[in-house]
Every structure is written in C-alpha cells, then in structure tokens.
Amino acid sequence: MPDFDMNSLLAACRHIARTAGQRILEVYETDFQVESKADDSPLTVADLASHEAIKAGLAALPVKLPLLSEESRSLPWSTRSSWDSYWLVDPLDGTKEFVKRNGEFTVNIALIDNHKAVLGVVYVPVQGVTYSAARGIGAFREDADGERRTIKVTSPAQSPLRVVGSRSHPGQGLATFLKQLGDHEVIPVGSSLKFCLVAEGRADIYPRLGLTSEWDTAAAQAVVECAGGQVLAADGKPLAYNTKDNILNPHFLVIGDTARNWPAIPGAS
C-alpha cells in the first residue's frame, strides 16, 4: 500500500463529503426535477452538483489518484484494470430516498487500495451526521454538533436479532433468509445507512440479496470493517473492488458478530 497519510486523508474526505452534502441540501430545498438514467434509476441535479464538489475536492488533495464516480463517464476495464489505488464515489446514495424527501440518503467517498476499501466516509446531509473510518485508525461517528466518538459493532448479537433492510429494494430472497434467522425484528432504512447501523451497534445484520454497484458499498464497508464487522459475499470472502469488467456486487451480508454462525445466502452453492 502506498504511504498515505490516512489521518489527513480522512479529515479531508470528511470536509469534502460535507461540502458535497451542502450542495445536495441546496437542491433538496427546491422544487427539483427528476430524470431517469438508462437503467431507469432516478437522477437529479443534486447528484451532479455533489459529484462536481467531490471531484474538485479530491483533485485538490496532494495525493493524485484516479476517480470512479457513479456520475462520471463510464471507464473501460482496460483503463481500470491497471489501477492499484483510486477513489470510488457515490455522490448521492439513495436518490429514491432523496426524491421521497425522507432524509435517508448519503454522500459516499471511499479510497480503494489493492481491491480493498481502506478508507470511507458516509455523510448524512439531513442529519449532519458523518460516519468515517480508515485502516489502522478506527471507525467514528460525528454528530452535527461536532462531537465525534469511536463506534463498534455489537458482539455477540442481540436477541431478537436486529435486521436492517432496504426501504426501496427489499430483494426477492430476503423472506427466505429471514426465516432461517429465527427471532428477529426488521428495521427498514435507505441508502448506505444500513451498513452504518451495523457499524455503530444499532443493528446486527444487513442481508443484501439484490443488485448493488461497487460505489454503493465501498465507503460503508470500510466503516463496518474498521468497527469490527464484516461484509461477506456468498463465498465467505469480503467484497472486493475493481477485480472484473463490470462493477456489480454479488449478494452479501453485513454482520457485526463475526463469531456467530450466520445462515448461508439463499441460492449460494
């Protein structure tokens, strides 16, 4: 891994995420228009404003790395395959929640090194809450008043299990998986906040049994892992980044109690 000053990068990324969040809120307070991307997912000027703020902020850092953002132009595998370290960004994760105006959307900035998320910032603009983490430093939650505290997953898991689920993407295999868990309660939440609830010990597991892209998960995965949890695909290995032509993730589990024997992901061999 390159000799990154992780403390400085983490502080800078917190600031960049908050700046991007302010651009989002400026749109959130207006009668904004919603367009559709080629995959029918929503797009607003807030997504683009956040992207530009993050792009400018990262470009100003002394560390010069490539940027892959949901709102940037598509980059071919022939270009990405040579990257050892890069920024992976979702300028507005939870655009559906943004459109619904329920506040459950985030700004996600991750540093990927050697296919791993080694730094992550997840900012919640409406709440003014910042989740951040870096390898060797720890995981943190900072509230709107500036108070920052270290966060850790809950281990052993509570009973009944607290299962966090997607508010807009329930996933076809979720019911099957939940039956295997036993006594549990479901907490519906949007965007990468689901990861963060596990990271700070307010939930025990987040099963994601539907499609996601790598920019949806990277920043929050860094927070979970630095808080003592794991984000595991069906093969039992952590989600990895920039290893193939497409940027889609497999189904995965976000877990706090790493010693527990969790059920297998439905359909996994």
PDB file of N, CA, C and O in Angstrom, residues 187-231:
ATOM      1  N   ILE A 187     -35.606  -3.547  10.667  1.00  0.00           N
ATOM      2  CA  ILE A 187     -35.522  -2.089  10.705  1.00  0.00           C
ATOM      3  C   ILE A 187     -35.336  -1.601   9.264  1.00  0.00           C
ATOM      4  O   ILE A 187     -34.269  -1.786   8.680  1.00  0.00           O
ATOM      5  N   PRO A 188     -36.371  -0.998   8.650  1.00  0.00           N
ATOM      6  CA  PRO A 188     -36.221  -0.527   7.263  1.00  0.00           C
ATOM      7  C   PRO A 188     -35.481   0.809   7.199  1.00  0.00           C
ATOM      8  O   PRO A 188     -35.823   1.761   7.908  1.00  0.00           O
ATOM      9  N   VAL A 189     -34.440   0.867   6.384  1.00  0.00           N
ATOM     10  CA  VAL A 189     -33.627   2.078   6.236  1.00  0.00           C
ATOM     11  C   VAL A 189     -33.160   2.172   4.791  1.00  0.00           C
ATOM     12  O   VAL A 189     -32.974   1.151   4.122  1.00  0.00           O
ATOM     13  N   GLY A 190     -32.959   3.390   4.308  1.00  0.00           N
ATOM     14  CA  GLY A 190     -32.474   3.598   2.948  1.00  0.00           C
ATOM     15  C   GLY A 190     -30.972   3.821   2.900  1.00  0.00           C
ATOM     16  O   GLY A 190     -30.328   4.094   3.915  1.00  0.00           O
ATOM     17  N   SER A 191     -30.403   3.674   1.716  1.00  0.00           N
ATOM     18  CA  SER A 191     -29.015   4.008   1.377  1.00  0.00           C
ATOM     19  C   SER A 191     -27.998   3.238   2.219  1.00  0.00           C
ATOM     20  O   SER A 191     -28.299   2.218   2.841  1.00  0.00           O
ATOM     21  N   SER A 192     -26.757   3.744   2.230  1.00  0.00           N
ATOM     22  CA  SER A 192     -25.681   3.073   2.961  1.00  0.00           C
ATOM     23  C   SER A 192     -25.802   3.237   4.467  1.00  0.00           C
ATOM     24  O   SER A 192     -24.969   2.719   5.217  1.00  0.00           O
ATOM     25  N   LEU A 193     -26.842   3.919   4.919  1.00  0.00           N
ATOM     26  CA  LEU A 193     -27.112   3.990   6.358  1.00  0.00           C
ATOM     27  C   LEU A 193     -27.278   2.609   6.974  1.00  0.00           C
ATOM     28  O   LEU A 193     -27.023   2.415   8.172  1.00  0.00           O
ATOM     29  N   LYS A 194     -27.711   1.638   6.171  1.00  0.00           N
ATOM     30  CA  LYS A 194     -27.908   0.286   6.682  1.00  0.00           C
ATOM     31  C   LYS A 194     -26.591  -0.285   7.213  1.00  0.00           C
ATOM     32  O   LYS A 194     -26.549  -0.909   8.273  1.00  0.00           O
ATOM     33  N   PHE A 195     -25.516  -0.100   6.472  1.00  0.00           N
ATOM     34  CA  PHE A 195     -24.191  -0.522   6.927  1.00  0.00           C
ATOM     35  C   PHE A 195     -23.837   0.175   8.239  1.00  0.00           C
ATOM     36  O   PHE A 195     -23.303  -0.436   9.166  1.00  0.00           O
ATOM     37  N   CYS A 196     -24.097   1.472   8.269  1.00  0.00           N
ATOM     38  CA  CYS A 196     -23.666   2.281   9.408  1.00  0.00           C
ATOM     39  C   CYS A 196     -24.382   1.894  10.694  1.00  0.00           C
ATOM     40  O   CYS A 196     -23.794   1.974  11.782  1.00  0.00           O
ATOM     41  N   LEU A 197     -25.639   1.450  10.580  1.00  0.00           N
ATOM     42  CA  LEU A 197     -26.345   0.986  11.771  1.00  0.00           C
ATOM     43  C   LEU A 197     -25.675  -0.258  12.349  1.00  0.00           C
ATOM     44  O   LEU A 197     -25.591  -0.421  13.573  1.00  0.00           O
ATOM     45  N   VAL A 198     -25.209  -1.137  11.481  1.00  0.00           N
ATOM     46  CA  VAL A 198     -24.462  -2.308  11.954  1.00  0.00           C
ATOM     47  C   VAL A 198     -23.135  -1.858  12.566  1.00  0.00           C
ATOM     48  O   VAL A 198     -22.732  -2.327  13.637  1.00  0.00           O
ATOM     49  N   ALA A 199     -22.460  -0.930  11.903  1.00  0.00           N
ATOM     50  CA  ALA A 199     -21.144  -0.474  12.368  1.00  0.00           C
ATOM     51  C   ALA A 199     -21.204   0.149  13.758  1.00  0.00           C
ATOM     52  O   ALA A 199     -20.289  -0.038  14.567  1.00  0.00           O
ATOM     53  N   GLU A 200     -22.272   0.877  14.058  1.00  0.00           N
ATOM     54  CA  GLU A 200     -22.346   1.538  15.359  1.00  0.00           C
ATOM     55  C   GLU A 200     -23.121   0.721  16.394  1.00  0.00           C
ATOM     56  O   GLU A 200     -23.441   1.220  17.472  1.00  0.00           O
ATOM     57  N   GLY A 201     -23.434  -0.529  16.053  1.00  0.00           N
ATOM     58  CA  GLY A 201     -24.030  -1.424  17.025  1.00  0.00           C
ATOM     59  C   GLY A 201     -25.522  -1.290  17.206  1.00  0.00           C
ATOM     60  O   GLY A 201     -26.096  -1.870  18.127  1.00  0.00           O
ATOM     61  N   ARG A 202     -26.195  -0.585  16.303  1.00  0.00           N
ATOM     62  CA  ARG A 202     -27.651  -0.408  16.411  1.00  0.00           C
ATOM     63  C   ARG A 202     -28.420  -1.465  15.620  1.00  0.00           C
ATOM     64  O   ARG A 202     -29.643  -1.514  15.663  1.00  0.00           O
ATOM     65  N   ALA A 203     -27.717  -2.294  14.866  1.00  0.00           N
ATOM     66  CA  ALA A 203     -28.300  -3.430  14.156  1.00  0.00           C
ATOM     67  C   ALA A 203     -27.272  -4.544  14.143  1.00  0.00           C
ATOM     68  O   ALA A 203     -26.067  -4.305  14.319  1.00  0.00           O
ATOM     69  N   ASP A 204     -27.734  -5.768  13.922  1.00  0.00           N
ATOM     70  CA  ASP A 204     -26.840  -6.931  13.965  1.00  0.00           C
ATOM     71  C   ASP A 204     -26.449  -7.441  12.583  1.00  0.00           C
ATOM     72  O   ASP A 204     -25.348  -7.965  12.405  1.00  0.00           O
ATOM     73  N   ILE A 205     -27.353  -7.297  11.610  1.00  0.00           N
ATOM     74  CA  ILE A 205     -27.079  -7.848  10.283  1.00  0.00           C
ATOM     75  C   ILE A 205     -27.873  -7.095   9.223  1.00  0.00           C
ATOM     76  O   ILE A 205     -28.995  -6.653   9.468  1.00  0.00           O
ATOM     77  N   TYR A 206     -27.253  -6.951   8.070  1.00  0.00           N
ATOM     78  CA  TYR A 206     -27.920  -6.402   6.888  1.00  0.00           C
ATOM     79  C   TYR A 206     -27.702  -7.380   5.740  1.00  0.00           C
ATOM     80  O   TYR A 206     -26.602  -7.477   5.202  1.00  0.00           O
ATOM     81  N   PRO A 207     -28.728  -8.164   5.374  1.00  0.00           N
ATOM     82  CA  PRO A 207     -28.600  -9.056   4.222  1.00  0.00           C
ATOM     83  C   PRO A 207     -28.988  -8.310   2.944  1.00  0.00           C
ATOM     84  O   PRO A 207     -30.109  -7.802   2.829  1.00  0.00           O
ATOM     85  N   ARG A 208     -28.077  -8.246   1.999  1.00  0.00           N
ATOM     86  CA  ARG A 208     -28.392  -7.594   0.724  1.00  0.00           C
ATOM     87  C   ARG A 208     -28.470  -8.668  -0.352  1.00  0.00           C
ATOM     88  O   ARG A 208     -27.453  -9.194  -0.811  1.00  0.00           O
ATOM     89  N   LEU A 209     -29.684  -8.991  -0.739  1.00  0.00           N
ATOM     90  CA  LEU A 209     -29.923 -10.070  -1.694  1.00  0.00           C
ATOM     91  C   LEU A 209     -30.492  -9.503  -2.985  1.00  0.00           C
ATOM     92  O   LEU A 209     -31.428 -10.033  -3.569  1.00  0.00           O
ATOM     93  N   GLY A 210     -29.910  -8.421  -3.418  1.00  0.00           N
ATOM     94  CA  GLY A 210     -30.288  -7.770  -4.667  1.00  0.00           C
ATOM     95  C   GLY A 210     -29.069  -7.075  -5.237  1.00  0.00           C
ATOM     96  O   GLY A 210     -28.000  -7.040  -4.614  1.00  0.00           O
ATOM     97  N   LEU A 211     -29.224  -6.502  -6.421  1.00  0.00           N
ATOM     98  CA  LEU A 211     -28.090  -5.898  -7.108  1.00  0.00           C
ATOM     99  C   LEU A 211     -27.657  -4.593  -6.458  1.00  0.00           C
ATOM    100  O   LEU A 211     -28.473  -3.777  -6.033  1.00  0.00           O
ATOM    101  N   THR A 212     -26.353  -4.422  -6.360  1.00  0.00           N
ATOM    102  CA  THR A 212     -25.744  -3.151  -5.981  1.00  0.00           C
ATOM    103  C   THR A 212     -24.505  -2.959  -6.845  1.00  0.00           C
ATOM    104  O   THR A 212     -23.983  -3.913  -7.431  1.00  0.00           O
ATOM    105  N   SER A 213     -24.029  -1.739  -6.897  1.00  0.00           N
ATOM    106  CA  SER A 213     -22.779  -1.443  -7.591  1.00  0.00           C
ATOM    107  C   SER A 213     -21.687  -1.158  -6.571  1.00  0.00           C
ATOM    108  O   SER A 213     -21.968  -0.855  -5.403  1.00  0.00           O
ATOM    109  N   GLU A 214     -20.450  -1.220  -7.004  1.00  0.00           N
ATOM    110  CA  GLU A 214     -19.326  -1.090  -6.082  1.00  0.00           C
ATOM    111  C   GLU A 214     -19.300   0.264  -5.380  1.00  0.00           C
ATOM    112  O   GLU A 214     -18.896   0.353  -4.222  1.00  0.00           O
ATOM    113  N   TRP A 215     -19.757   1.322  -6.062  1.00  0.00           N
ATOM    114  CA  TRP A 215     -19.765   2.625  -5.389  1.00  0.00           C
ATOM    115  C   TRP A 215     -20.849   2.724  -4.322  1.00  0.00           C
ATOM    116  O   TRP A 215     -20.810   3.606  -3.478  1.00  0.00           O
ATOM    117  N   ASP A 216     -21.826   1.805  -4.350  1.00  0.00           N
ATOM    118  CA  ASP A 216     -22.864   1.793  -3.321  1.00  0.00           C
ATOM    119  C   ASP A 216     -22.338   1.305  -1.969  1.00  0.00           C
ATOM    120  O   ASP A 216     -22.906   1.635  -0.926  1.00  0.00           O
ATOM    121  N   THR A 217     -21.297   0.503  -1.980  1.00  0.00           N
ATOM    122  CA  THR A 217     -20.898  -0.234  -0.781  1.00  0.00           C
ATOM    123  C   THR A 217     -19.528   0.105  -0.214  1.00  0.00           C
ATOM    124  O   THR A 217     -19.281  -0.116   0.972  1.00  0.00           O
ATOM    125  N   ALA A 218     -18.623   0.637  -1.017  1.00  0.00           N
ATOM    126  CA  ALA A 218     -17.219   0.725  -0.618  1.00  0.00           C
ATOM    127  C   ALA A 218     -16.988   1.556   0.638  1.00  0.00           C
ATOM    128  O   ALA A 218     -16.326   1.111   1.583  1.00  0.00           O
ATOM    129  N   ALA A 219     -17.513   2.787   0.669  1.00  0.00           N
ATOM    130  CA  ALA A 219     -17.262   3.663   1.817  1.00  0.00           C
ATOM    131  C   ALA A 219     -17.822   3.051   3.094  1.00  0.00           C
ATOM    132  O   ALA A 219     -17.150   3.027   4.144  1.00  0.00           O
ATOM    133  N   ALA A 220     -19.046   2.550   3.016  1.00  0.00           N
ATOM    134  CA  ALA A 220     -19.684   1.979   4.198  1.00  0.00           C
ATOM    135  C   ALA A 220     -19.022   0.671   4.620  1.00  0.00           C
ATOM    136  O   ALA A 220     -18.985   0.346   5.814  1.00  0.00           O
ATOM    137  N   GLN A 221     -18.495  -0.094   3.668  1.00  0.00           N
ATOM    138  CA  GLN A 221     -17.774  -1.317   4.028  1.00  0.00           C
ATOM    139  C   GLN A 221     -16.546  -0.973   4.865  1.00  0.00           C
ATOM    140  O   GLN A 221     -16.246  -1.669   5.848  1.00  0.00           O
ATOM    141  N   ALA A 222     -15.834   0.085   4.494  1.00  0.00           N
ATOM    142  CA  ALA A 222     -14.675   0.496   5.288  1.00  0.00           C
ATOM    143  C   ALA A 222     -15.084   0.833   6.713  1.00  0.00           C
ATOM    144  O   ALA A 222     -14.397   0.473   7.673  1.00  0.00           O
ATOM    145  N   VAL A 223     -16.235   1.497   6.862  1.00  0.00           N
ATOM    146  CA  VAL A 223     -16.718   1.855   8.202  1.00  0.00           C
ATOM    147  C   VAL A 223     -17.041   0.594   9.005  1.00  0.00           C
ATOM    148  O   VAL A 223     -16.641   0.456  10.172  1.00  0.00           O
ATOM    149  N   VAL A 224     -17.752  -0.344   8.387  1.00  0.00           N
ATOM    150  CA  VAL A 224     -18.124  -1.587   9.080  1.00  0.00           C
ATOM    151  C   VAL A 224     -16.887  -2.379   9.493  1.00  0.00           C
ATOM    152  O   VAL A 224     -16.777  -2.836  10.644  1.00  0.00           O
ATOM    153  N   GLU A 225     -15.966  -2.547   8.580  1.00  0.00           N
ATOM    154  CA  GLU A 225     -14.792  -3.369   8.873  1.00  0.00           C
ATOM    155  C   GLU A 225     -13.912  -2.726   9.944  1.00  0.00           C
ATOM    156  O   GLU A 225     -13.381  -3.431  10.816  1.00  0.00           O
ATOM    157  N   CYS A 226     -13.763  -1.409   9.898  1.00  0.00           N
ATOM    158  CA  CYS A 226     -12.955  -0.732  10.916  1.00  0.00           C
ATOM    159  C   CYS A 226     -13.654  -0.700  12.274  1.00  0.00           C
ATOM    160  O   CYS A 226     -13.012  -0.465  13.299  1.00  0.00           O
ATOM    161  N   ALA A 227     -14.976  -0.946  12.272  1.00  0.00           N
ATOM    162  CA  ALA A 227     -15.735  -1.028  13.522  1.00  0.00           C
ATOM    163  C   ALA A 227     -15.792  -2.455  14.057  1.00  0.00           C
ATOM    164  O   ALA A 227     -16.436  -2.708  15.077  1.00  0.00           O
ATOM    165  N   GLY A 228     -15.144  -3.399  13.373  1.00  0.00           N
ATOM    166  CA  GLY A 228     -15.075  -4.772  13.850  1.00  0.00           C
ATOM    167  C   GLY A 228     -15.992  -5.752  13.165  1.00  0.00           C
ATOM    168  O   GLY A 228     -16.025  -6.928  13.530  1.00  0.00           O
ATOM    169  N   GLY A 229     -16.757  -5.308  12.171  1.00  0.00           N
ATOM    170  CA  GLY A 229     -17.672  -6.177  11.455  1.00  0.00           C
ATOM    171  C   GLY A 229     -17.092  -6.682  10.144  1.00  0.00           C
ATOM    172  O   GLY A 229     -15.908  -6.486   9.850  1.00  0.00           O
ATOM    173  N   GLN A 230     -17.951  -7.314   9.352  1.00  0.00           N
ATOM    174  CA  GLN A 230     -17.530  -7.854   8.062  1.00  0.00           C
ATOM    175  C   GLN A 230     -18.628  -7.650   7.030  1.00  0.00           C
ATOM    176  O   GLN A 230     -19.822  -7.583   7.369  1.00  0.00           O
ATOM    177  N   VAL A 231     -18.212  -7.583   5.768  1.00  0.00           N
ATOM    178  CA  VAL A 231     -19.127  -7.548   4.629  1.00  0.00           C
ATOM    179  C   VAL A 231     -18.725  -8.700   3.726  1.00  0.00           C
ATOM    180  O   VAL A 231     -17.695  -8.649   3.056  1.00  0.00           O
TER     181      VAL A 231
END
